[in-house]
Short mmCIF file of N, CA and C in Angstrom, two decimals:
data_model
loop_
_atom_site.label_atom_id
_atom_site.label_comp_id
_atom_site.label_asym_id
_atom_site.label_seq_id
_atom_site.Cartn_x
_atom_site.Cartn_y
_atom_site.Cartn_z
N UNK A 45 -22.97 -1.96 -25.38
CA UNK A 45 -21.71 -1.36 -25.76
C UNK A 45 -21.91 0.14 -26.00
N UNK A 46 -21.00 0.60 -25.40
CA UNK A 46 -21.12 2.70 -25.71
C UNK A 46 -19.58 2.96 -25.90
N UNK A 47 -19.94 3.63 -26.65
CA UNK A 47 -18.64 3.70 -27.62
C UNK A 47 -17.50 4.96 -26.82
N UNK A 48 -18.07 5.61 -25.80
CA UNK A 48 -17.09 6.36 -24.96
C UNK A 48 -16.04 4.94 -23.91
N UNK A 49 -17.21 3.97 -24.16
CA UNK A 49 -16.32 3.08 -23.03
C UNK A 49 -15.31 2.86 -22.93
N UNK A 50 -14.23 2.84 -24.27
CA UNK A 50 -13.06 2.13 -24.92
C UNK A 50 -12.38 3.50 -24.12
N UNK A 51 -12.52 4.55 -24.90
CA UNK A 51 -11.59 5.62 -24.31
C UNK A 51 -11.48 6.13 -23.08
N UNK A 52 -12.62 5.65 -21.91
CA UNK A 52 -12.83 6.22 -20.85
C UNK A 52 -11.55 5.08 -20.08
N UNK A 53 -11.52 3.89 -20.69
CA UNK A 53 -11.05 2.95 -19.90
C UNK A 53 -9.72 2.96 -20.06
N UNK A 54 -9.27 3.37 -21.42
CA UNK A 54 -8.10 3.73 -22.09
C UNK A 54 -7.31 4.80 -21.03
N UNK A 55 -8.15 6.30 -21.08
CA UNK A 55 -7.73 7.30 -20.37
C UNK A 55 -7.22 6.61 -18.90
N UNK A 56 -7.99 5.90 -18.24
CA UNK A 56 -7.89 5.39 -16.82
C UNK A 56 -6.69 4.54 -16.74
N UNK A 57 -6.58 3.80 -17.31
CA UNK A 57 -5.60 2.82 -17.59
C UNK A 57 -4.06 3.23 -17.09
N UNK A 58 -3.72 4.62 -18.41
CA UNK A 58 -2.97 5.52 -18.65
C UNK A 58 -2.15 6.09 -17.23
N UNK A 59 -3.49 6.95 -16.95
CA UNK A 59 -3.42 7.55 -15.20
C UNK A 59 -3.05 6.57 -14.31
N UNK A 60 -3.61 5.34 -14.02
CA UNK A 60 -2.67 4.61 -13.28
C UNK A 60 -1.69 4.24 -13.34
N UNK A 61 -1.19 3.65 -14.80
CA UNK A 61 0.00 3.49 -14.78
C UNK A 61 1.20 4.51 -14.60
N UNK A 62 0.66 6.06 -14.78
CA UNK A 62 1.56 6.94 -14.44
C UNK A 62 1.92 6.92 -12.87
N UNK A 63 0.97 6.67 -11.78
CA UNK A 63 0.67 6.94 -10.81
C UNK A 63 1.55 5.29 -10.24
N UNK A 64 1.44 4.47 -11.26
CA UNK A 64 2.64 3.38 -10.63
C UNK A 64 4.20 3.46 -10.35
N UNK A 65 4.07 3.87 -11.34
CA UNK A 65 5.47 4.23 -12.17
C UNK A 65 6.03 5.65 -11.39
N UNK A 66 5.25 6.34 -10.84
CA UNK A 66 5.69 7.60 -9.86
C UNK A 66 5.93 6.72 -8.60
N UNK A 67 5.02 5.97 -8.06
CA UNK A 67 5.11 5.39 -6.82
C UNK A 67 6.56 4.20 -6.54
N UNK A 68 6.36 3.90 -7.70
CA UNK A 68 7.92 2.99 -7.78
C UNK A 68 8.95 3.91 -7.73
N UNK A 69 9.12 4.85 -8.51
CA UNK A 69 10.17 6.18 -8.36
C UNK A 69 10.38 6.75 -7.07
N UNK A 70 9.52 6.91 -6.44
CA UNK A 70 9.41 7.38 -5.44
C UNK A 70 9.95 6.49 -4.13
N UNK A 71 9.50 5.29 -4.02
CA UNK A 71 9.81 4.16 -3.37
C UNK A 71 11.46 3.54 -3.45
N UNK A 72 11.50 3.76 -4.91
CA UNK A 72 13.41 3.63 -4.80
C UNK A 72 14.32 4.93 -4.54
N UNK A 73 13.60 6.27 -4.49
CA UNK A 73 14.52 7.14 -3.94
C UNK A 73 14.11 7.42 -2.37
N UNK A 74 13.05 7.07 -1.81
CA UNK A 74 13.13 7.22 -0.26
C UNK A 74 13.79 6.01 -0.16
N UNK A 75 13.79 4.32 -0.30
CA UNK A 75 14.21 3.54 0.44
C UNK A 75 16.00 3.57 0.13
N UNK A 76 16.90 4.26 -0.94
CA UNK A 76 18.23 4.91 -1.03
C UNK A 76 18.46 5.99 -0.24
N UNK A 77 17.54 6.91 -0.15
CA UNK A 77 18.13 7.74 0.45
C UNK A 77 18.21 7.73 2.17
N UNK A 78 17.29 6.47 2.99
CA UNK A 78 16.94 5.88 3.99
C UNK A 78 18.29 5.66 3.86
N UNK A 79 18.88 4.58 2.84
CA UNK A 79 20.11 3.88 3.41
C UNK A 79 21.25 4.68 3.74
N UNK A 80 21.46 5.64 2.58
CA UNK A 80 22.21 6.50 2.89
C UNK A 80 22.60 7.01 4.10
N UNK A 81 21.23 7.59 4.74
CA UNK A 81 20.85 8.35 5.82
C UNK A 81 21.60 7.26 6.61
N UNK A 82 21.00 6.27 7.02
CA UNK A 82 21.14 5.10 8.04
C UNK A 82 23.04 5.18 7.88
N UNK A 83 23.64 5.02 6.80
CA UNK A 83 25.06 4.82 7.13
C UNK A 83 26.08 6.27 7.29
N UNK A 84 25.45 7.33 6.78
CA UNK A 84 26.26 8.19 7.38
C UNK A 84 25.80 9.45 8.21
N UNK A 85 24.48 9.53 8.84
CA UNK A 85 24.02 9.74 9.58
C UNK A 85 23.73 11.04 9.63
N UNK A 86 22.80 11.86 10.53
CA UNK A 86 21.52 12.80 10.53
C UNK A 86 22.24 14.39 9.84
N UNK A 87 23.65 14.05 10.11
CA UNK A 87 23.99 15.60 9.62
C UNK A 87 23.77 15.36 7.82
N UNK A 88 24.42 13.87 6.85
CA UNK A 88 24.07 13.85 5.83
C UNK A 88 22.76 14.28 5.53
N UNK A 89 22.02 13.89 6.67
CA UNK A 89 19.95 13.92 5.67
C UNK A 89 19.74 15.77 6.01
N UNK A 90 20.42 16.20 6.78
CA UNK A 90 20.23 17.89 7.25
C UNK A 90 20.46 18.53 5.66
N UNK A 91 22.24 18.07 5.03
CA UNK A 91 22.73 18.61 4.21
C UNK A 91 21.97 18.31 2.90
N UNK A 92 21.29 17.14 2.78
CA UNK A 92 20.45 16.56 1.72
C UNK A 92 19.22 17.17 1.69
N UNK A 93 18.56 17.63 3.15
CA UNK A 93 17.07 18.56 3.03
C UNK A 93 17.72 19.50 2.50
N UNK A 94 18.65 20.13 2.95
CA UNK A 94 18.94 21.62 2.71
C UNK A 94 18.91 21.84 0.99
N UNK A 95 20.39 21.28 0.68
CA UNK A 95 20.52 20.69 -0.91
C UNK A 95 19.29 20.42 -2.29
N UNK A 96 18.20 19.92 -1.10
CA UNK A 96 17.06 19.60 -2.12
C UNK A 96 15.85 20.05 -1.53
N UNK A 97 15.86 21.21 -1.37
CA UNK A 97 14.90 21.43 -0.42
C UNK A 97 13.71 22.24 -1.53
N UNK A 98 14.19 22.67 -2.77
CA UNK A 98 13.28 22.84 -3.99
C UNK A 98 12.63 21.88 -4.84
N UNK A 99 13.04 20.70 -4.60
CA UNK A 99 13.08 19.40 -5.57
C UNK A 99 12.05 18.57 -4.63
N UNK A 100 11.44 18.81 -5.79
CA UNK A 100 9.44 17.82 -5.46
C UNK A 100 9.96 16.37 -4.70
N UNK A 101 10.50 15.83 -5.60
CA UNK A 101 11.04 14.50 -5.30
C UNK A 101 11.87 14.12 -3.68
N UNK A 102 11.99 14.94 -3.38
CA UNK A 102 12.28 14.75 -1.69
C UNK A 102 11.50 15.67 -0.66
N UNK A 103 10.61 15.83 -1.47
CA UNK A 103 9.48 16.60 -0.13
C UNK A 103 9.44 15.35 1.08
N UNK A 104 9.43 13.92 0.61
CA UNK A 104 9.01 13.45 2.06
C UNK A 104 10.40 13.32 2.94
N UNK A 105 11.11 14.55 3.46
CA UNK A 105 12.12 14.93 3.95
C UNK A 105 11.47 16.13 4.88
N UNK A 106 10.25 16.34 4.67
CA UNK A 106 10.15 17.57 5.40
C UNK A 106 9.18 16.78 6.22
N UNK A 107 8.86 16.92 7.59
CA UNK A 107 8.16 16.77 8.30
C UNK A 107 6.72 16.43 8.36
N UNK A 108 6.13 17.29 7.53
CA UNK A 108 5.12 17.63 7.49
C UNK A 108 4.11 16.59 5.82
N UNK A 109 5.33 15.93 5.51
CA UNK A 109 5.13 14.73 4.47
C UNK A 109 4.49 13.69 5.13
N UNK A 110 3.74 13.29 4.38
CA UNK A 110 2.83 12.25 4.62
C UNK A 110 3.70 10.95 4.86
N UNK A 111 5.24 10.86 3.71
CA UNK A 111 5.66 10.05 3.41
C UNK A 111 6.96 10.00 4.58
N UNK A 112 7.08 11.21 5.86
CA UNK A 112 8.09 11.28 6.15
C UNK A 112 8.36 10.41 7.52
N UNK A 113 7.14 9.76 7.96
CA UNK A 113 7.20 8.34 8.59
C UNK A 113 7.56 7.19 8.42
N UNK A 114 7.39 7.06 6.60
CA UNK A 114 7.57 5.80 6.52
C UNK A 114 9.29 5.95 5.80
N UNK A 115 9.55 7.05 5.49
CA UNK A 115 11.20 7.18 5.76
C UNK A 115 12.55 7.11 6.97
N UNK A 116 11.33 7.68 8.05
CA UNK A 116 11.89 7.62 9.12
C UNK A 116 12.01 6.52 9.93
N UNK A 117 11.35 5.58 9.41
CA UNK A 117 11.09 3.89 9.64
C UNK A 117 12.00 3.18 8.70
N UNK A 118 12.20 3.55 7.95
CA UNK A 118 13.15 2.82 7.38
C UNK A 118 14.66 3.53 7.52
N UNK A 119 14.79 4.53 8.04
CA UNK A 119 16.26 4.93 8.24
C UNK A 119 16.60 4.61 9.64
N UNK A 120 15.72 4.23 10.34
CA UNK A 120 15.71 3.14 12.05
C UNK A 120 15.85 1.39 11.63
N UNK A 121 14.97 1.44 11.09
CA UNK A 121 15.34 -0.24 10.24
C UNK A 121 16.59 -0.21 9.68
N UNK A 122 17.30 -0.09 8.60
CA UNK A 122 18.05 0.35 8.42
C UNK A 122 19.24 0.42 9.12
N UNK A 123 18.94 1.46 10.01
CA UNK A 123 20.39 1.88 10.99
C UNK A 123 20.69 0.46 12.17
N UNK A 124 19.34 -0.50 12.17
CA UNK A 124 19.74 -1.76 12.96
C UNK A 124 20.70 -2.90 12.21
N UNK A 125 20.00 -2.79 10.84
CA UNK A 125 20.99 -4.15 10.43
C UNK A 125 22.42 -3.50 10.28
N UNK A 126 22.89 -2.20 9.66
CA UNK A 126 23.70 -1.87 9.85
C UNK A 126 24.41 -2.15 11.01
#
């Protein structure tokens, strides 16, 4: 037993759960704003980059997002069941 263990595991714990809790946030505003996109279509997501184009939270709107594939997959999914 070493007595940094408690807090090292503590600290870690912490960090992931922030890092969940962002990823869930994140996951319900791309897969809304997908739908969005999907029902009123590419000029809305133009006016929505533009609109939020300072705001962290929709970076995966820009191209160059890691995340902006798997938005663009779901605003094609999406635009079918529609």
């Amino acid at each position: 037993y070493h007595p940094l263990v408690p807090s090292i595991c503590e600290s870690y714990c912490n960090i992931l759960l922030r890092y969940i809790c962002l990823f869930l946030l994140y996951r319900d505003i791309i897969k809304t704003t997908a739908l969005f996109t999907a029902r009123r279509g590419r000029s809305f997501l133009q006016t929505l980059a533009t609109k939020e184009a300072r705001n962290f939270e929709f970076d995966f709107l820009r191209p160059t997002s890691s995340l902006f594939g798997l938005f663009n997959t779901l605003v094609e999914q999406y635009s079918k069941v529609l």
